[in-house]
Coordinates of C-alpha atoms and ligand atoms in Angstrom, one line a residue:
Chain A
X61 CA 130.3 105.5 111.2
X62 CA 131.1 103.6 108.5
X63 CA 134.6 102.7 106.8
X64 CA 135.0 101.8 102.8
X65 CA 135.7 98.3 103.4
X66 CA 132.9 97.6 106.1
X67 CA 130.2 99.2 103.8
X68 CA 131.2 97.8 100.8
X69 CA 130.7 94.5 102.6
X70 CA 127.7 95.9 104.5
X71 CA 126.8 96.9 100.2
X72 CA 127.6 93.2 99.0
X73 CA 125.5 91.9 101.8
X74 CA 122.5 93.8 100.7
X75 CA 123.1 92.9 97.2
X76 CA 122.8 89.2 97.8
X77 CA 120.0 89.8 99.6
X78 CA 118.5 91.7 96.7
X79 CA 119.4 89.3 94.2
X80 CA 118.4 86.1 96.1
X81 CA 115.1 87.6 97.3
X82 CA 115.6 87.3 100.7
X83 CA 116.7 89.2 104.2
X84 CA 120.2 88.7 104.9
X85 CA 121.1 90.8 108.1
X86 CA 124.1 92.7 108.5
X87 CA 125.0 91.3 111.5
X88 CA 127.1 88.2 110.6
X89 CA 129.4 91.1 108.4
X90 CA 129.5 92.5 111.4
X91 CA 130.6 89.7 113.2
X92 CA 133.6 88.8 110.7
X93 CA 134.8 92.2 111.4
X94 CA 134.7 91.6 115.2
X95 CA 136.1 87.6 114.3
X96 CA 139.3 89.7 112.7
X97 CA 140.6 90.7 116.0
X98 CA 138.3 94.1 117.2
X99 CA 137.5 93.9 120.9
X100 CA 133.7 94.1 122.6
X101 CA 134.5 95.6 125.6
X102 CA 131.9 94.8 128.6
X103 CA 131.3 94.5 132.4
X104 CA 129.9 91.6 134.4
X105 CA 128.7 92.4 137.2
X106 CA 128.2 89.7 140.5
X107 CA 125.4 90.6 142.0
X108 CA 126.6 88.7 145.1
X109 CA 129.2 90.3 145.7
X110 CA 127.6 93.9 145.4
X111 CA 127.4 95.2 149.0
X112 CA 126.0 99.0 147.5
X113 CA 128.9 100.9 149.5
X114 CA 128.4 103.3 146.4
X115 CA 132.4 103.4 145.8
X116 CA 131.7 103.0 142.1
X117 CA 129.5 105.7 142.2
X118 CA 131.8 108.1 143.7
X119 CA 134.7 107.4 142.1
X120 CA 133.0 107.6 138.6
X121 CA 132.0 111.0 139.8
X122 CA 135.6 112.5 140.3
X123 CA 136.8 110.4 137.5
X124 CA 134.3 111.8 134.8
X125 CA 133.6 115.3 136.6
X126 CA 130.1 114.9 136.8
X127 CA 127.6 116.7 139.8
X128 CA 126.6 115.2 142.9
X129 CA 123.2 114.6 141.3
X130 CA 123.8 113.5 137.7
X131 CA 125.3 110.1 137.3
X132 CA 126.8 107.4 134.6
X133 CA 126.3 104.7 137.4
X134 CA 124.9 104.0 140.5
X135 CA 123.3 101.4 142.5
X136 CA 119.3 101.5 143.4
X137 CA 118.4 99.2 146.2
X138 CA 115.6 96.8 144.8
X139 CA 113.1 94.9 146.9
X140 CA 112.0 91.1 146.2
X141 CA 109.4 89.2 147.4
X142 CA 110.7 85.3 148.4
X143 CA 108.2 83.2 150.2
X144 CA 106.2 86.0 151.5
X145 CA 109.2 87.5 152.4
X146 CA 111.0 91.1 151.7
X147 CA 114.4 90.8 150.6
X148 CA 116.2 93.7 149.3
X149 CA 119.7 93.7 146.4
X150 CA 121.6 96.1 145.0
X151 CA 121.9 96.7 141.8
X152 CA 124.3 98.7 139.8
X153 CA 123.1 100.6 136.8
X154 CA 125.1 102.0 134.0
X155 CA 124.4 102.4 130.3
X156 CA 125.2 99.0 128.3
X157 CA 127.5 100.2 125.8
X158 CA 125.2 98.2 123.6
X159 CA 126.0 95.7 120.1
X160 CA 123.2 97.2 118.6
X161 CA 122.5 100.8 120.5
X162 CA 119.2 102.6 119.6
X163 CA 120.6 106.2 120.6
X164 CA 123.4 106.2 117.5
X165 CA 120.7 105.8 114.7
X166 CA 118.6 108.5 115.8
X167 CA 121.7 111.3 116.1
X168 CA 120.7 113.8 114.3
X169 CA 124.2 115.5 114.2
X170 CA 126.5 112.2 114.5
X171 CA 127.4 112.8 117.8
X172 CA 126.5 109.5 119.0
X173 CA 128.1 106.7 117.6
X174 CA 129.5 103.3 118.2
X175 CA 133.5 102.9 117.8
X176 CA 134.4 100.3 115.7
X177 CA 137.6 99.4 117.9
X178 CA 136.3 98.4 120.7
X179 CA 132.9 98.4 120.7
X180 CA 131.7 101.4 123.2
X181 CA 129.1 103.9 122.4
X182 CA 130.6 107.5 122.8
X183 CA 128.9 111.1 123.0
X184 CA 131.3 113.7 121.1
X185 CA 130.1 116.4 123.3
X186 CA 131.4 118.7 120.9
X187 CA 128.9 117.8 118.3
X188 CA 125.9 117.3 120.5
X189 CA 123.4 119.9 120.0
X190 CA 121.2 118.4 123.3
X191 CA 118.4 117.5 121.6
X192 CA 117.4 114.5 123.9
X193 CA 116.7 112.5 121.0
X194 CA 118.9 109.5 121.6
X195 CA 117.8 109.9 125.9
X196 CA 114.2 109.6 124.4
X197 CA 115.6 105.9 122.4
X198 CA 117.2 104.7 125.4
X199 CA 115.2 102.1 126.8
X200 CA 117.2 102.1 130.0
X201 CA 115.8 105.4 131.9
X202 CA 118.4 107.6 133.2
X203 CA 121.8 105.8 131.8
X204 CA 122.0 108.9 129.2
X205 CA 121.2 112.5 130.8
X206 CA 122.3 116.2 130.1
X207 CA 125.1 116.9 132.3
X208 CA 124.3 120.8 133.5
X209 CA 127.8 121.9 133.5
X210 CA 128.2 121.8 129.6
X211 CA 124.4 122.0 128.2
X212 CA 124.9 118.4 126.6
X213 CA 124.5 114.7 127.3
X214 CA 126.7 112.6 129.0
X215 CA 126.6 108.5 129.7
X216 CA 129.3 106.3 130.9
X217 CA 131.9 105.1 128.1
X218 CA 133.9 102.9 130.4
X219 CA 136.1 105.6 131.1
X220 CA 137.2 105.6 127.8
X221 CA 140.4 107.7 129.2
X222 CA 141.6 105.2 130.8
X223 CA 140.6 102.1 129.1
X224 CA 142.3 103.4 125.8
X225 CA 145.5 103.5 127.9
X226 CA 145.0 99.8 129.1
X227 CA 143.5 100.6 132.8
X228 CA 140.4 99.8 134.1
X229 CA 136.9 101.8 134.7
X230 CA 137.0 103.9 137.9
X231 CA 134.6 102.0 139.1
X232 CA 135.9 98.7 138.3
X233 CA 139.1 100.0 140.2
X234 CA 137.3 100.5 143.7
X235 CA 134.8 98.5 143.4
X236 CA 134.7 97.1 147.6
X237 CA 133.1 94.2 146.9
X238 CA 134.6 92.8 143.7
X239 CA 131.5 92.6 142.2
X240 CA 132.4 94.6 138.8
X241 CA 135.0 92.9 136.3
X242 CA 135.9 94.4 133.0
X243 CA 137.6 93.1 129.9
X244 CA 136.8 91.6 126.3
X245 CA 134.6 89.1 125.4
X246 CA 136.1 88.7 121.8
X247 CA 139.1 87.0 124.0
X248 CA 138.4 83.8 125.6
X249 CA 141.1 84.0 127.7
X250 CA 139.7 87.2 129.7
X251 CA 137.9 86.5 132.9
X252 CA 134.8 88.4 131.1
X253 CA 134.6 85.7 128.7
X254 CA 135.5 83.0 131.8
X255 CA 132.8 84.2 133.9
X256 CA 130.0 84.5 130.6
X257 CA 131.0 80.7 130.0
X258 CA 130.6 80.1 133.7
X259 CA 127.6 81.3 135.1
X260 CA 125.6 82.5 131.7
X261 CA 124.7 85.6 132.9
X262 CA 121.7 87.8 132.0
X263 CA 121.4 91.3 130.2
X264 CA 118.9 93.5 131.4
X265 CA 115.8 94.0 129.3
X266 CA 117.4 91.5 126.6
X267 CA 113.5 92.2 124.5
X268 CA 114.5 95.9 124.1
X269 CA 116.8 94.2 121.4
X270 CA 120.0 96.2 121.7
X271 CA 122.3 93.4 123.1
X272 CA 123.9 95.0 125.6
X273 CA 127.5 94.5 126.9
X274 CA 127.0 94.6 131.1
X275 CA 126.2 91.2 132.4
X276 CA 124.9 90.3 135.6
X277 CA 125.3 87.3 138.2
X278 CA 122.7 86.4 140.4
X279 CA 119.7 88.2 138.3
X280 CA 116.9 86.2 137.7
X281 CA 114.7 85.9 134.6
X282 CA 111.9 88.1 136.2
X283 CA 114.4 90.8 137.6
X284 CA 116.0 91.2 134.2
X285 CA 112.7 92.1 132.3
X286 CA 111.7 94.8 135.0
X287 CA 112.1 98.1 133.5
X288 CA 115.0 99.5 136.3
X289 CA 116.3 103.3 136.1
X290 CA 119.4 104.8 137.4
X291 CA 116.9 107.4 139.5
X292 CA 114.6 105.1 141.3
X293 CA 113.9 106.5 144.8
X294 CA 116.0 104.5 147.5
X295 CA 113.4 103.0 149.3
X296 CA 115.4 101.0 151.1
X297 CA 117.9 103.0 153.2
X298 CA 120.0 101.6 156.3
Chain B
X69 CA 110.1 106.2 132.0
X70 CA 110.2 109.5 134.8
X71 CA 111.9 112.5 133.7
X72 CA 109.9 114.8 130.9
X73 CA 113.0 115.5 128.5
X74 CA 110.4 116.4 125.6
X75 CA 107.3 119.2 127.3
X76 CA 106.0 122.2 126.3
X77 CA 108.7 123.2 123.9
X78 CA 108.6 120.2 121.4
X79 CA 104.4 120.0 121.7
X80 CA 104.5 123.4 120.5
X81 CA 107.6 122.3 117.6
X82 CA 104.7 119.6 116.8
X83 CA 101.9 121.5 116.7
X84 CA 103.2 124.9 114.9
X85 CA 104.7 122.4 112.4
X86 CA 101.5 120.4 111.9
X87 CA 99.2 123.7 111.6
X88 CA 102.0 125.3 109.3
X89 CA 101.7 122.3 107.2
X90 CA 97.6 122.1 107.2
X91 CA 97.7 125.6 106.0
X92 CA 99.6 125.1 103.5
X93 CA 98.4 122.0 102.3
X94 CA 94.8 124.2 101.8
X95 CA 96.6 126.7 100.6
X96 CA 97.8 124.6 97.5
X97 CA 94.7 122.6 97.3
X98 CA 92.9 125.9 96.7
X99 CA 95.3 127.0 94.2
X100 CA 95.1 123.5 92.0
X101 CA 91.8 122.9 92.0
X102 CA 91.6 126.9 90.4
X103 CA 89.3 128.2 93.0
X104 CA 91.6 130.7 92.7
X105 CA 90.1 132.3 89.9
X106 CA 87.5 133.9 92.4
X107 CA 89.1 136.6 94.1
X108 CA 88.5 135.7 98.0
X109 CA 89.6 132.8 97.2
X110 CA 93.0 133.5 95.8
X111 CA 93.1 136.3 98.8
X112 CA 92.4 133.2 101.1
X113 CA 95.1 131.2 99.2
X114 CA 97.8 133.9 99.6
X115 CA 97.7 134.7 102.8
X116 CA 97.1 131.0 104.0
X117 CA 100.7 130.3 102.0
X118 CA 101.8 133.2 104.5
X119 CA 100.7 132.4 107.7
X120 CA 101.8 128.5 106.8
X121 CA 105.1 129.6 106.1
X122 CA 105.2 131.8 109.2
X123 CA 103.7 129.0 111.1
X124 CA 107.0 126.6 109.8
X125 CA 109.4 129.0 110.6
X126 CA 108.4 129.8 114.1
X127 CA 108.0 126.1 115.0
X128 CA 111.5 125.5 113.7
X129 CA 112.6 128.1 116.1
X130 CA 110.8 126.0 118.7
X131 CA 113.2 122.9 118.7
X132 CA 116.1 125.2 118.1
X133 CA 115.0 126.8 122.5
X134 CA 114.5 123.5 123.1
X135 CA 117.9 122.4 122.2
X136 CA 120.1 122.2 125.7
X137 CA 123.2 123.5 124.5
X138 CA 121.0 126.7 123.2
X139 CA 119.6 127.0 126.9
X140 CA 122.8 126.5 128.5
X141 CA 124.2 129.0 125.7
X142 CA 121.7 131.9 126.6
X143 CA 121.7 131.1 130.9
X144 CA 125.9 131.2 130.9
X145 CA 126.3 133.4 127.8
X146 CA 128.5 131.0 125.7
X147 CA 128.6 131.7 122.3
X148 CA 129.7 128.4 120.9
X149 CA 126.8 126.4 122.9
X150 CA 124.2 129.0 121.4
X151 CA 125.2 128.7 118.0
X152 CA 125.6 125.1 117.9
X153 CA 122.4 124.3 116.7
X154 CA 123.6 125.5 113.0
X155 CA 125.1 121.7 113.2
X156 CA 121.1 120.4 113.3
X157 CA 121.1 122.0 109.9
X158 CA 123.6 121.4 108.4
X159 CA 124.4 117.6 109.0
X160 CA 122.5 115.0 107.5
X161 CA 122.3 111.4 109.0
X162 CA 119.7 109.3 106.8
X163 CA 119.4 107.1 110.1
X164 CA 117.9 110.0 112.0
X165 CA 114.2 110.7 111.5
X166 CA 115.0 114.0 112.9
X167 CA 117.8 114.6 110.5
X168 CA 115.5 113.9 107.8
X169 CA 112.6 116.0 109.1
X170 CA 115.1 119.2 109.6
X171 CA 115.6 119.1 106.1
X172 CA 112.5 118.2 105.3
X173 CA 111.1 121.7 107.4
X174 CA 114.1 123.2 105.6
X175 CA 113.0 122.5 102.3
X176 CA 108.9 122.9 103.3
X177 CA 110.0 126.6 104.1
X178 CA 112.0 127.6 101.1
X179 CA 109.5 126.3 99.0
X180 CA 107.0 128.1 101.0
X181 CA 108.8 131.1 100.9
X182 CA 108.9 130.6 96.9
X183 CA 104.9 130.1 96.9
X184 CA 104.3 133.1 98.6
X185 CA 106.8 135.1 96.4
X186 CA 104.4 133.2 93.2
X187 CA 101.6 135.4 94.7
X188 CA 103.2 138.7 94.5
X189 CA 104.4 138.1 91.3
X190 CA 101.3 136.8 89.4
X191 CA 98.2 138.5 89.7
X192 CA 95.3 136.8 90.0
X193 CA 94.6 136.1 86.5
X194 CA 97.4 135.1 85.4
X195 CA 97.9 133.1 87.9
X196 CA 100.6 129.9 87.2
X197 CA 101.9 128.7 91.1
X198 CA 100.7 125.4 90.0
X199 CA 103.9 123.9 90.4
X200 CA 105.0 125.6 93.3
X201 CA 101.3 124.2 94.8
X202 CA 102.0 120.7 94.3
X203 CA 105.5 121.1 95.7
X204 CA 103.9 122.4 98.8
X205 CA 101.2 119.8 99.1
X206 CA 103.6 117.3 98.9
X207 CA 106.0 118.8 101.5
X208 CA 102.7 119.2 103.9
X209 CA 101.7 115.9 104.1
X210 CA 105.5 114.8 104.5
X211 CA 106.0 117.2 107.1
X212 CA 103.0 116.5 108.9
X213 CA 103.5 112.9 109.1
X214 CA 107.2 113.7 109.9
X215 CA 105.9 115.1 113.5
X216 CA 104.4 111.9 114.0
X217 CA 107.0 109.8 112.6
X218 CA 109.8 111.8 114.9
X219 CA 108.2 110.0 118.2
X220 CA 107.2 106.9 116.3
X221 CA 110.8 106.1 115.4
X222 CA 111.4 105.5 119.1
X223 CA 110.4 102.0 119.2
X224 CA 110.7 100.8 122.7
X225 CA 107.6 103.8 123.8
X226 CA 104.5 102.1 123.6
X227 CA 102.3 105.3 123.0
X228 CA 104.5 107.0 120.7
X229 CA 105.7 104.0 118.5
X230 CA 101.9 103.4 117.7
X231 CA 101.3 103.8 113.6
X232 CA 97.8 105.2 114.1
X233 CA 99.9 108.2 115.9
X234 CA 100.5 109.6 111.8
X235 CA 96.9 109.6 110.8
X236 CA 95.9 111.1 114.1
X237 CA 98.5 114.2 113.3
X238 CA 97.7 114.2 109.7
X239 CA 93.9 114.6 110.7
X240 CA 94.6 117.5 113.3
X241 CA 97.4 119.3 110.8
X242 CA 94.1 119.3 108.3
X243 CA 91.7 120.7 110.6
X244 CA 94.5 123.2 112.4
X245 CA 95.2 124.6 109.2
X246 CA 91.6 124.9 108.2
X247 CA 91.4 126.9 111.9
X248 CA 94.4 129.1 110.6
X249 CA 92.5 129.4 107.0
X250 CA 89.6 130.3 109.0
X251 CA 91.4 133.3 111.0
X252 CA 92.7 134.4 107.5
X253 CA 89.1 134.5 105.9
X254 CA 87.9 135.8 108.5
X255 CA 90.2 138.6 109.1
X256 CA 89.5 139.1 105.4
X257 CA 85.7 139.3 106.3
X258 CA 84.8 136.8 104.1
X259 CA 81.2 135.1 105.3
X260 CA 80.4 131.8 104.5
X261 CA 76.9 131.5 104.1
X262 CA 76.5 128.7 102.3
X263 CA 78.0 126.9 105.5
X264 CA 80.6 125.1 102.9
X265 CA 84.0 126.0 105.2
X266 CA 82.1 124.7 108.2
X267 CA 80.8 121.9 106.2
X268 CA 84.1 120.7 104.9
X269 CA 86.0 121.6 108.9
X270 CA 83.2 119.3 110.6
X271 CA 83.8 116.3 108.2
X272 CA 87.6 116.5 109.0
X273 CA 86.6 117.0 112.9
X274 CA 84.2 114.0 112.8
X275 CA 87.4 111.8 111.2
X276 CA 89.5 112.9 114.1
X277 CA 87.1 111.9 116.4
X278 CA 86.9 108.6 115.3
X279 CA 90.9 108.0 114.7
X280 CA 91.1 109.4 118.4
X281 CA 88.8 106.9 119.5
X282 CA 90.9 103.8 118.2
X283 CA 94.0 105.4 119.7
X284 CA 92.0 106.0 123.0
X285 CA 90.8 102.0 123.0
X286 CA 94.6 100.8 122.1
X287 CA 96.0 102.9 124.6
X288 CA 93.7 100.9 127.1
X289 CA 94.7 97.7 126.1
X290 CA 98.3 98.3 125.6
X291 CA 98.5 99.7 129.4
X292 CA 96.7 97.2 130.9
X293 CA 98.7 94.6 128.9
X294 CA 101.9 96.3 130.7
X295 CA 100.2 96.2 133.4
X296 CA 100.0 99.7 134.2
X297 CA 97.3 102.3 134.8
X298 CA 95.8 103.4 131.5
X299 CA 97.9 106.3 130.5
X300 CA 95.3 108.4 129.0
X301 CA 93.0 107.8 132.1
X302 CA 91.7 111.0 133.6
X303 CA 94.1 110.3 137.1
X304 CA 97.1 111.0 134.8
X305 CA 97.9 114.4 133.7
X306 CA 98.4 113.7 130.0
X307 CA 94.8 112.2 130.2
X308 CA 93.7 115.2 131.7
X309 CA 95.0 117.2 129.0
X310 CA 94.1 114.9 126.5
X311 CA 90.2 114.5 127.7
X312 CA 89.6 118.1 128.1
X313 CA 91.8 120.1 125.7
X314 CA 92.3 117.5 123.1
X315 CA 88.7 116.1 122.9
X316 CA 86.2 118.7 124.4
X317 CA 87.5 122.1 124.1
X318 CA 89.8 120.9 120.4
X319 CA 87.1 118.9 118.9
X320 CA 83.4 118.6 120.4
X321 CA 82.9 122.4 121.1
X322 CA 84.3 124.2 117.4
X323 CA 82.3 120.8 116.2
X324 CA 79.3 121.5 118.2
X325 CA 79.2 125.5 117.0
X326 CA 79.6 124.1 113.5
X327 CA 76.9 122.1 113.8
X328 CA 74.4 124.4 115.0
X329 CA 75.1 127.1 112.8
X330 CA 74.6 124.4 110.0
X331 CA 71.6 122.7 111.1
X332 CA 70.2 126.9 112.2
X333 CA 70.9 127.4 108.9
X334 CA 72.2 130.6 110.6
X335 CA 75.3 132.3 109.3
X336 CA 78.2 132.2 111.1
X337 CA 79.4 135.5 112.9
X338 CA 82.9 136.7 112.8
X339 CA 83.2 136.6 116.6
X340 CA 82.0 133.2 116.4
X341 CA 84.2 131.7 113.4
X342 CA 87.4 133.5 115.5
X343 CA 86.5 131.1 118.1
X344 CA 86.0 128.4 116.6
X345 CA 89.5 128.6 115.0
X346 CA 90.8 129.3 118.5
X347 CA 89.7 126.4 120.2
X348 CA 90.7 124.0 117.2
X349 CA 94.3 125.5 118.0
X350 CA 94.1 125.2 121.3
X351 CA 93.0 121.3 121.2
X352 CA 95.9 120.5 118.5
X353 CA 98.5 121.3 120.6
X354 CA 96.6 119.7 123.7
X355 CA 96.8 116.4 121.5
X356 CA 100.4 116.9 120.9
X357 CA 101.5 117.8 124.4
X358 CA 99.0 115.1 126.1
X359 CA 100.8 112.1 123.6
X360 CA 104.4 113.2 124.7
X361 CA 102.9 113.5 128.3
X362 CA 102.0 109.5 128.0
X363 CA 104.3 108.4 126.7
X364 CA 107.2 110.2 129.4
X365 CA 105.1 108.8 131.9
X366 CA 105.5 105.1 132.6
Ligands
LIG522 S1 122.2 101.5 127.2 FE1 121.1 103.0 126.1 S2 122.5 104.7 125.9 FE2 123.7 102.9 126.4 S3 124.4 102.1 124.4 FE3 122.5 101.0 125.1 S4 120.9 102.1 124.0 FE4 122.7 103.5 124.0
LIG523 S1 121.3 114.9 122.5 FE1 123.3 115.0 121.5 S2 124.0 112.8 121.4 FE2 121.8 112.8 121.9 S3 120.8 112.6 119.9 FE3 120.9 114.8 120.3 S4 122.8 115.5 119.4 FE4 122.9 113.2 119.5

């Protein structure tokens, strides 16, 4: 979704490009809009501090109404190998509310889009038709799914009904562990940004190119390239 | 990748597309290259436009059942959900390959519809659909690339987002809407006995077979590179469709009757050209359904 200004910027861009003979990519545009006081809203997530009581998970259920089987988060257990030894972490899952989100192109019907305010990707289930289409561009399996109670899809938007308001995310709220913060990264003052300049966090599946917007502490290289989804059996259970 | 969003429902929006389009395409060759002036092949011609266009419209009607607002529409009788799928048609988002190949169907249809209409106005003689032809040849081979493109625009999918994907579905939409033309001659109990149709069908058969070979051997590679088991192998159940209803029953048994009829120097029987067709059918949506299997499956 596009505003007069932005494409006519988006427009000049292109027509440099077109005139100099080279690829200029609309990105940095994008990034003066963001520099003139937009917010990217995202999550970082500590890892260590995840104890998988599943709080999040519940509470984003009754927030967002969704059924006992379909959900915008939740937290597989994951096993690793360290020194011949099984060790097994929790880690939450939720859709990444990505910079550049490969489920708003493909919308047939517009749906799907990205809002310029603040940066999260919304479903207008009032539009969506359920076509599957942007589930099918998702490379993270399961953060987008067809919740059975209204025929169309559904994903977390960071409880968009509270954070327009200034609250937090359901799940950030009762989180048990402390492990999810929320805020924006386009202010340096947040503890978002503090904890990005901090530890340097890492995105998961960063070569799927869609930047995404939840962070995690205490993932390594390897764990951040494996392809995770939101249903993965629980193969570890207490 | 775990959960089939895209089965039976959008293999058959594929495949009724593609076969539509393949018809059609013939259907318009025939016409321009004024074949037409015999009169089983302008018969041939018309009712290939017909069965094309019929074709379109009922694979159209597939992706509108597929649609999970339609299903949750008809199963809890809301009104609102059912109709919604009018939106599909009347929105257009340039970013969307599925926007673009709605409209694209959209258009392939009316100018079907006016092709068909051509034939009922001109009689054979006087004959002047040329226009309308090339319009419709053009709109096939969009269309029919379009079913390809439609999975190939999701990037991340390492069978779907593989280019050779629109030459493999160009191939098939040829020799599924030669099957359809086939049906239509022979319901119209035109022989062949100069073995030209199976001729021309085996060429386009032998041209699938090879493009389906270099998918089959990239496939391979690009599973083993993710380290995962190949996904057309016969353990999987895409490769299981693929192998047997793609490959045999879709390609080397209609090739193999083809062939000895041919080399017999044998005509063809009726019973025997009506199978043939039937099995081409049957392996073009095999293909379909077997590369949306694979590439829902890792
Ligand atoms: S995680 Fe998937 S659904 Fe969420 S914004 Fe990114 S691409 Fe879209
Ligand atoms: S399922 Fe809905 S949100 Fe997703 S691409 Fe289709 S119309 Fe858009």
């Amino acid at each position: 979704m596009l505003d007069r200004r932005r494409t006519l910027k988006l427009l000049a861009g292109g027509a440099i490009a077109t005139t100099g003979m080279m690829f200029i990519p609309a990105d940095p545009v994008i990034a003066d809009i963001r520099r003139q006081g937009k917010k990217r809203l995202a999550m970082v997530i500590d890892l260590g501090r995840c104890n998988g009581c599943k709080a999040c998970v519940v509470s984003c259920g009754i927030e967002n109404g969704n059924l006992p089987d379909e959900h915008r988060t939740q937290v597989p257990q994951h096993s690793v190998d360290l020194n011949g030894k099984q060790y097994v972490f929790n880690l939450p899952l939720l859709c990444n509310n990505c910079d550049k989100p490969s489920c708003v192109s493909v919308c047939p019907t517009g749906a799907t889009f990205k809002r310029e305010q603040d940066g999260i990707v919304v479903v207008d289930s009032q539009l969506c038709i359920g076509c599957n289409y942007c589930i099918q561009a998702c490379p993270y399996d399961g953060v987008r799914f067809t919740h059975s109670a209204t025929g169309t899809v559904d994903k977390c938007n960071f409880c968009i009904q509270r954070t327009s308001r200034g609250l937090l995310p359901a799940c950030v709220e009762t989180c048990t562990g402390g492990a999810r913060v929320f805020g924006d990264i386009n202010d340096p003052e947040s503890e978002v940004s503090r904890l990005i300049r901090q530890h340097r966090p890492l995105v998961l599946q960063a070569g799927k190119q869609t930047s995404p917007n939840v962070f995690y502490i205490g993932l390594t290289q390897d764990e951040s390239n494996r392809a995770n989804s939101i249903n993965s059996p629980q193969t570890w259970q207490r | 990748m775990s959960e089939v969003h895209w089965g039976l429902l959008v293999a058959a929006y594929l495949f009724l597309a593609g076969a539509g389009a393949g018809a059609l395409f013939i259907s318009g060759a025939l016409v321009l290259s004024e074949k037409v002036a015999h009169a089983h092949h302008w018969s041939t011609a018309k009712f290939s436009a017909i069965a094309g266009l019929l074709l379109l419209m009922l694979g159209t009607g597939m992706i509108v059942f597929d649609l999970t607002s339609f299903q949750y529409g008809i199963f809890n009788g809301d009104m609102s959900k059912l109709l919604r799928f009018y939106r599909l048609f009347m929105t257009f988002e340039p970013s969307s390959m599925m926007s673009i190949g709605t409209w694209l169907l959209t258009l392939a249809i009316i100018f079907a519809l006016l092709f068909c209409f051509s034939f009922k106005r001109h009689d054979q003689e006087t004959f002047t659909s040329r226009g309308y032809a090339l319009i419709n040849l053009i709109l096939a081979v969009c269309v029919a690339s379009y079913t390809a493109l439609l999975i190939g625009d999701i990037k991340h999918n390492i069978v779907w987002s593989n280019s050779i994907l629109v030459v493999i579905f160009l191939v098939s939409a040829i020799s599924s809407g030669a099957a359809v033309v086939l049906i239509v001659k022979t319901w119209l109990k035109q022989s062949d006995p100069h073995h030209h149709f199976a001729k021309a069908d085996s060429m386009v058969m032998l041209i699938e077979l090879f493009v389906l070979g270099i998918f089959v051997y990239v496939i391979a590679n690009v599973s083993k590179f993710y380290g995962l088991d190949n996904l057309l192998g016969m353990a999987t159940s895409a490769g299981k469709i693929w192998w047997l209803g793609a490959v045999v029953v879709g390609l080397l048994l209609p090739l193999l009757l083809n062939l000895t009829s041919i080399m017999g120097r044998v005509g063809v029987s009726h019973a025997k050209e009506y199978g043939i067709a039937a099995l081409t059918l049957v392996g073009a949506f095999c293909l379909r359904y077997s590369v949306l299997l694979a590439g829902q499956s890792y």
